XYZ file of C-alpha atoms in Angstrom:
366
model
C 10.033 -22.530 25.705
C 8.706 -18.960 25.883
C 4.954 -18.532 26.245
C 2.974 -15.319 25.914
C -0.091 -14.330 27.885
C -2.435 -11.374 27.828
C -3.981 -12.096 24.449
C -6.855 -14.197 23.221
C -6.402 -17.245 21.009
C -7.164 -16.226 17.422
C -9.167 -18.404 15.037
C -7.576 -19.803 11.910
C -6.817 -16.955 9.491
C -5.690 -18.991 6.493
C -8.592 -17.698 4.415
C -7.230 -14.169 4.776
C -4.151 -15.116 2.724
C -3.681 -16.521 -0.771
C -2.089 -19.766 0.439
C -3.173 -22.997 -1.309
C -4.299 -25.875 0.884
C -1.302 -27.944 -0.245
C 1.207 -25.424 1.123
C 2.342 -25.133 4.757
C 4.233 -21.842 4.950
C 6.488 -21.145 7.952
C 8.812 -18.586 6.339
C 7.378 -15.317 7.664
C 10.754 -14.626 9.280
C 12.055 -14.155 5.752
C 9.119 -12.838 3.727
C 5.482 -12.746 4.783
C 2.601 -13.725 2.541
C 0.376 -10.834 1.535
C -3.094 -10.491 2.992
C -5.974 -10.613 0.544
C -6.968 -7.155 1.765
C -3.417 -6.043 0.978
C -3.682 -7.406 -2.542
C -6.963 -5.558 -3.048
C -5.498 -2.346 -1.663
C -2.469 -2.709 -3.912
C -4.579 -3.280 -7.008
C -6.719 -0.246 -6.206
C -3.652 1.924 -5.584
C -2.140 0.915 -8.920
C -5.369 1.854 -10.692
C -5.373 5.171 -8.856
C -1.722 5.788 -9.719
C -2.508 5.137 -13.378
C -4.675 8.274 -13.301
C -2.462 10.813 -11.486
C -4.831 13.707 -12.148
C -7.015 12.217 -9.404
C -4.263 12.507 -6.778
C -4.749 15.607 -4.642
C -2.087 17.515 -2.742
C -3.440 16.027 0.488
C -2.837 12.583 -0.985
C 0.904 13.119 -0.653
C 0.529 13.235 3.130
C -2.590 11.595 4.556
C -1.914 7.910 3.852
C 1.694 8.179 5.013
C 0.540 9.717 8.282
C -2.025 6.962 8.731
C 0.715 4.367 8.286
C 2.879 6.183 10.834
C 0.065 6.238 13.390
C -0.788 2.558 12.942
C 2.787 1.386 13.395
C 3.226 3.608 16.437
C 0.264 1.870 18.057
C 1.750 -1.565 17.305
C 4.902 -0.806 19.327
C 3.414 1.396 22.036
C 4.864 4.661 20.752
C 3.657 8.071 19.596
C 3.301 8.871 15.906
C 5.702 11.782 16.423
C 8.426 9.270 17.356
C 8.216 7.300 14.084
C 10.155 7.865 10.876
C 9.076 6.163 7.662
C 12.087 4.503 6.077
C 12.971 1.976 3.393
C 15.073 -0.713 5.066
C 16.884 -1.879 8.179
C 20.149 -0.525 6.792
C 18.572 2.942 6.403
C 17.348 2.952 9.990
C 20.609 1.676 11.447
C 22.580 4.218 9.410
C 20.350 6.957 10.806
C 20.983 5.727 14.330
C 24.752 5.561 13.776
C 24.822 9.063 12.303
C 23.134 10.464 15.409
C 25.200 8.649 18.028
C 28.805 9.069 19.020
C 31.589 7.270 20.838
C 35.170 7.953 21.842
C 38.371 5.985 21.295
C 38.500 3.285 23.934
C 34.725 2.845 23.967
C 32.989 -0.110 22.332
C 29.931 -1.022 20.280
C 28.281 -4.206 21.548
C 26.806 -6.534 18.913
C 25.947 -10.231 18.846
C 27.842 -12.851 16.875
C 26.145 -14.156 13.732
C 23.752 -11.236 13.520
C 22.221 -9.478 10.520
C 25.010 -8.237 8.193
C 23.641 -4.730 7.591
C 23.927 -3.949 11.285
C 27.480 -5.226 11.561
C 28.596 -3.252 8.523
C 26.936 -0.101 9.886
C 28.787 -0.345 13.185
C 32.070 -1.107 11.430
C 31.738 2.239 9.664
C 30.738 3.909 12.944
C 33.888 2.664 14.694
C 36.045 3.854 11.789
C 34.539 7.323 12.202
C 34.676 7.524 15.993
C 37.744 5.471 16.907
C 35.652 3.113 19.015
C 35.981 -0.668 18.709
C 33.618 -3.571 18.190
C 32.623 -5.888 21.047
C 31.162 -9.024 19.478
C 29.364 -11.108 22.071
C 29.635 -14.899 21.896
C 27.682 -17.177 24.196
C 29.039 -20.165 26.029
C 27.280 -23.555 25.880
C 24.166 -23.376 28.030
C 24.301 -19.581 28.232
C 21.517 -17.397 26.849
C 22.217 -14.381 24.661
C 20.787 -12.169 27.385
C 23.193 -13.581 29.955
C 26.096 -13.204 27.526
C 25.237 -9.546 26.930
C 24.830 -8.717 30.612
C 28.175 -10.391 31.415
C 30.125 -7.895 29.280
C 27.974 -4.759 29.269
C 29.945 -2.210 31.288
C 30.808 1.490 31.257
C 33.180 1.049 28.289
C 30.209 0.264 26.033
C 28.885 3.319 24.171
C 26.284 1.576 22.012
C 24.334 -1.643 22.538
C 22.926 -2.892 19.223
C 20.819 -6.025 19.668
C 17.748 -7.689 18.188
C 14.668 -8.864 20.029
C 15.019 -12.178 18.191
C 18.434 -13.385 17.052
C 18.706 -13.404 13.271
C 20.572 -16.720 12.981
C 19.260 -18.980 15.731
C 15.893 -17.419 16.611
C 16.627 -16.909 20.314
C 14.481 -14.403 22.166
C 16.392 -11.776 24.140
C 15.168 -10.162 27.340
C 15.113 -6.567 26.136
C 13.840 -5.222 29.442
C 16.905 -6.529 31.279
C 19.278 -5.347 28.554
C 17.675 -1.896 28.390
C 18.020 -1.472 32.139
C 21.685 -2.518 32.025
C 22.390 -0.221 29.067
C 20.934 2.773 30.894
C 22.964 1.928 34.006
C 26.139 1.824 31.886
C 25.286 5.065 30.083
C 25.101 3.279 26.721
C 22.756 4.054 23.845
C 20.371 1.227 22.958
C 19.574 0.366 19.341
C 17.128 -2.481 18.668
C 16.567 -4.362 15.427
C 13.023 -5.702 15.718
C 12.736 -6.939 12.142
C 12.344 -10.558 13.265
C 9.692 -9.821 15.878
C 7.730 -6.572 15.406
C 4.117 -7.539 14.872
C 4.445 -10.979 16.447
C 5.923 -10.277 19.896
C 4.802 -7.370 22.108
C 6.976 -4.268 22.256
C 6.394 -1.173 24.389
C 8.564 1.872 23.798
C 7.348 3.471 27.011
C 8.868 0.585 28.966
C 11.975 -0.169 26.898
C 12.899 3.453 26.123
C 15.498 2.619 23.451
C 17.300 5.345 21.566
C 16.355 3.784 18.237
C 14.320 0.783 17.088
C 14.230 -0.298 13.466
C 12.143 -2.863 11.612
C 11.297 -3.812 8.076
C 7.639 -4.055 7.173
C 7.612 -7.184 5.029
C 7.988 -9.867 7.713
C 5.633 -10.138 10.712
C 4.109 -6.758 9.856
C 2.742 -8.422 6.671
C 3.424 -5.387 4.490
C 5.113 -4.831 1.121
C 8.837 -4.804 0.482
C 10.495 -1.386 0.661
C 8.508 0.205 3.508
C 10.083 0.087 6.979
C 9.899 1.937 10.267
C 12.251 3.665 12.679
C 11.400 4.620 16.248
C 13.480 7.570 17.437
C 13.485 8.656 21.069
C 12.537 12.313 21.643
C 16.076 13.094 22.788
C 17.252 12.556 19.195
C 14.493 14.388 17.348
C 16.732 17.358 16.632
C 19.391 15.162 15.036
C 20.671 15.000 11.467
C 18.744 13.002 8.843
C 20.493 10.963 6.154
C 18.930 13.055 3.406
C 17.220 16.404 2.965
C 13.919 16.035 1.163
C 11.268 18.635 0.607
C 8.326 16.827 2.138
C 9.703 16.813 5.693
C 10.037 20.607 5.908
C 7.500 22.861 7.535
C 4.980 24.186 5.045
C 5.504 21.336 2.559
C 1.723 20.961 2.202
C 1.592 24.345 0.450
C 2.826 23.403 -3.011
C 2.631 27.003 -4.220
C 5.335 28.031 -1.737
C 7.836 25.184 -1.955
C 10.502 27.544 -3.285
C 10.140 29.636 -0.125
C 12.838 27.448 1.374
C 12.494 26.658 5.058
C 15.088 25.792 7.695
C 12.613 24.162 10.065
C 11.351 20.594 9.856
C 7.979 19.038 10.495
C 7.596 17.957 14.135
C 9.021 14.896 15.843
C 10.914 12.239 13.939
C 9.502 13.201 10.528
C 12.743 14.901 9.518
C 14.233 11.386 9.311
C 11.655 10.121 6.784
C 13.081 8.714 3.579
C 12.565 10.463 0.269
C 9.459 9.345 -1.644
C 7.884 8.201 1.627
C 4.429 8.699 0.099
C 4.851 5.467 -1.923
C 1.469 5.775 -3.612
C 1.473 2.183 -4.855
C 2.651 0.460 -1.642
C 1.361 2.509 1.275
C -2.255 1.256 1.022
C -0.951 -2.330 1.257
C 1.015 -1.493 4.404
C -2.023 0.222 5.918
C -4.219 -2.809 5.244
C -1.666 -5.052 6.949
C -1.253 -2.807 9.993
C -5.022 -2.481 10.360
C -5.334 -6.264 10.427
C -2.581 -6.556 13.035
C -4.343 -3.870 15.065
C -7.561 -5.871 14.885
C -5.845 -9.068 15.981
C -3.578 -7.267 18.535
C 0.048 -8.271 18.966
C -0.487 -10.000 22.348
C -3.106 -12.235 20.712
C -0.825 -12.959 17.767
C 1.974 -13.901 20.168
C -0.284 -16.090 22.294
C -1.670 -17.873 19.231
C 1.766 -18.501 17.735
C 2.984 -19.753 21.100
C 0.119 -22.239 21.303
C 0.706 -23.424 17.739
C 4.419 -23.847 18.327
C 3.651 -25.792 21.491
C 1.453 -28.184 19.519
C 4.235 -28.718 16.955
C 6.774 -29.334 19.702
C 4.489 -31.798 21.480
C 3.794 -33.708 18.274
C 7.493 -33.821 17.459
C 8.526 -35.386 20.753
C 10.259 -38.659 20.033
C 11.131 -37.689 16.480
C 14.637 -38.818 15.605
C 16.988 -35.818 15.716
C 20.411 -37.358 15.130
C 22.586 -34.284 14.569
C 25.512 -36.427 13.387
C 23.648 -37.087 10.127
C 22.540 -34.499 7.536
C 18.899 -33.500 7.844
C 16.522 -32.236 5.214
C 14.963 -28.804 5.940
C 11.588 -30.289 6.879
C 13.298 -32.635 9.328
C 15.243 -29.755 10.858
C 12.028 -27.797 11.398
C 10.473 -30.698 13.317
C 13.618 -31.218 15.362
C 13.780 -27.518 16.163
C 10.167 -27.417 17.253
C 10.803 -30.371 19.517
C 13.654 -28.420 21.074
C 11.304 -25.535 21.892
C 11.821 -23.207 18.936
C 9.443 -20.520 17.722
C 8.174 -21.770 14.354
C 9.907 -20.428 11.251
C 13.064 -21.695 9.526
C 15.132 -20.723 6.467
C 16.696 -22.663 3.611
C 17.426 -21.817 0.012
C 15.464 -24.786 -1.260
C 12.008 -25.919 -0.190
C 11.719 -29.160 1.732
C 8.819 -31.467 0.938
C 6.843 -33.209 3.629
C 4.547 -36.170 3.004
C 1.322 -34.176 2.831
C 2.324 -30.624 1.983
C 5.145 -28.442 0.846
C 6.935 -26.867 3.792
C 9.166 -23.889 3.127
C 11.804 -23.976 5.829
C 14.757 -21.986 7.151
C 17.856 -23.103 9.128
C 17.244 -20.612 11.879
C 14.233 -20.241 14.121
C 11.947 -17.472 15.098
C 12.286 -17.245 18.815
C 12.848 -19.772 21.478
C 14.288 -18.851 24.865
C 17.515 -16.940 25.208
């Protein structure tokens, strides 16, 4: 089982969330609970939005830039390298639009991965004439080993997660990034299942693109995501052309003096309506809390908690030949060294509390 060092063990933070004592919630891999500070920020932003005459021209920019800066710090990047987007599909589509491949080259993806990524690369191969290389792993083989076995000079794009969407396995991104650079392949990372809970450092990984939603481990609202874009791609083509990403957009009196040039860095790739008056304060509150905790400390604390679950579950019957209820699967998975969270359409009930579970896990070894 993977352990994380370099952070301090955090005290119980249950009081920071609106989670009743009778509920044990392990479903952050699907949808995070909202911080109480996020709820307060959201309520205040709705009241402010109800009186739009109080919103200044600076208000269209300042909070969005604060959100950009906070997320950049979480992943060890510069604010200029971050685009504010809506969803994983938006970020992956941006990456695909700004990459290329030739007939005979391949796009490497993992089996049983997030559908939006697969569909994006299907469209990419239709446009470029490249083909898909879907990596399967043999029994006893990690996803990292499976990727490294097939990553060669025919691969134009490597599109992988940090944590596998279906089974929760943790990939060694450092090893994959090094192999991708050696093969001359672009590296696209989907960090939606890990950003905010497992350390990431763009200075070390140096991917071409990294995308994540904001409503999982980043504890933010639905609809606000993030896209890291390496400086080499900053002059690329955005999915849309909106006014707020052009130079001089702060001067509302001159918006019809149309400009060819964009604001610096990755801002040209921002989604339309990035200001999100009602939601941005909630995202800021969440990112500020994560900054206070620090990601290494979050990872170390989760690792310790998962270890306690696994230790307590040792000896629990895990007969895979018989159907298991979701709560039973979560215990069995923890005993096998999994990383906490599981998914199922229906909640499973334990003896003492309700446990919302999922049939995949949030990051064991891979």
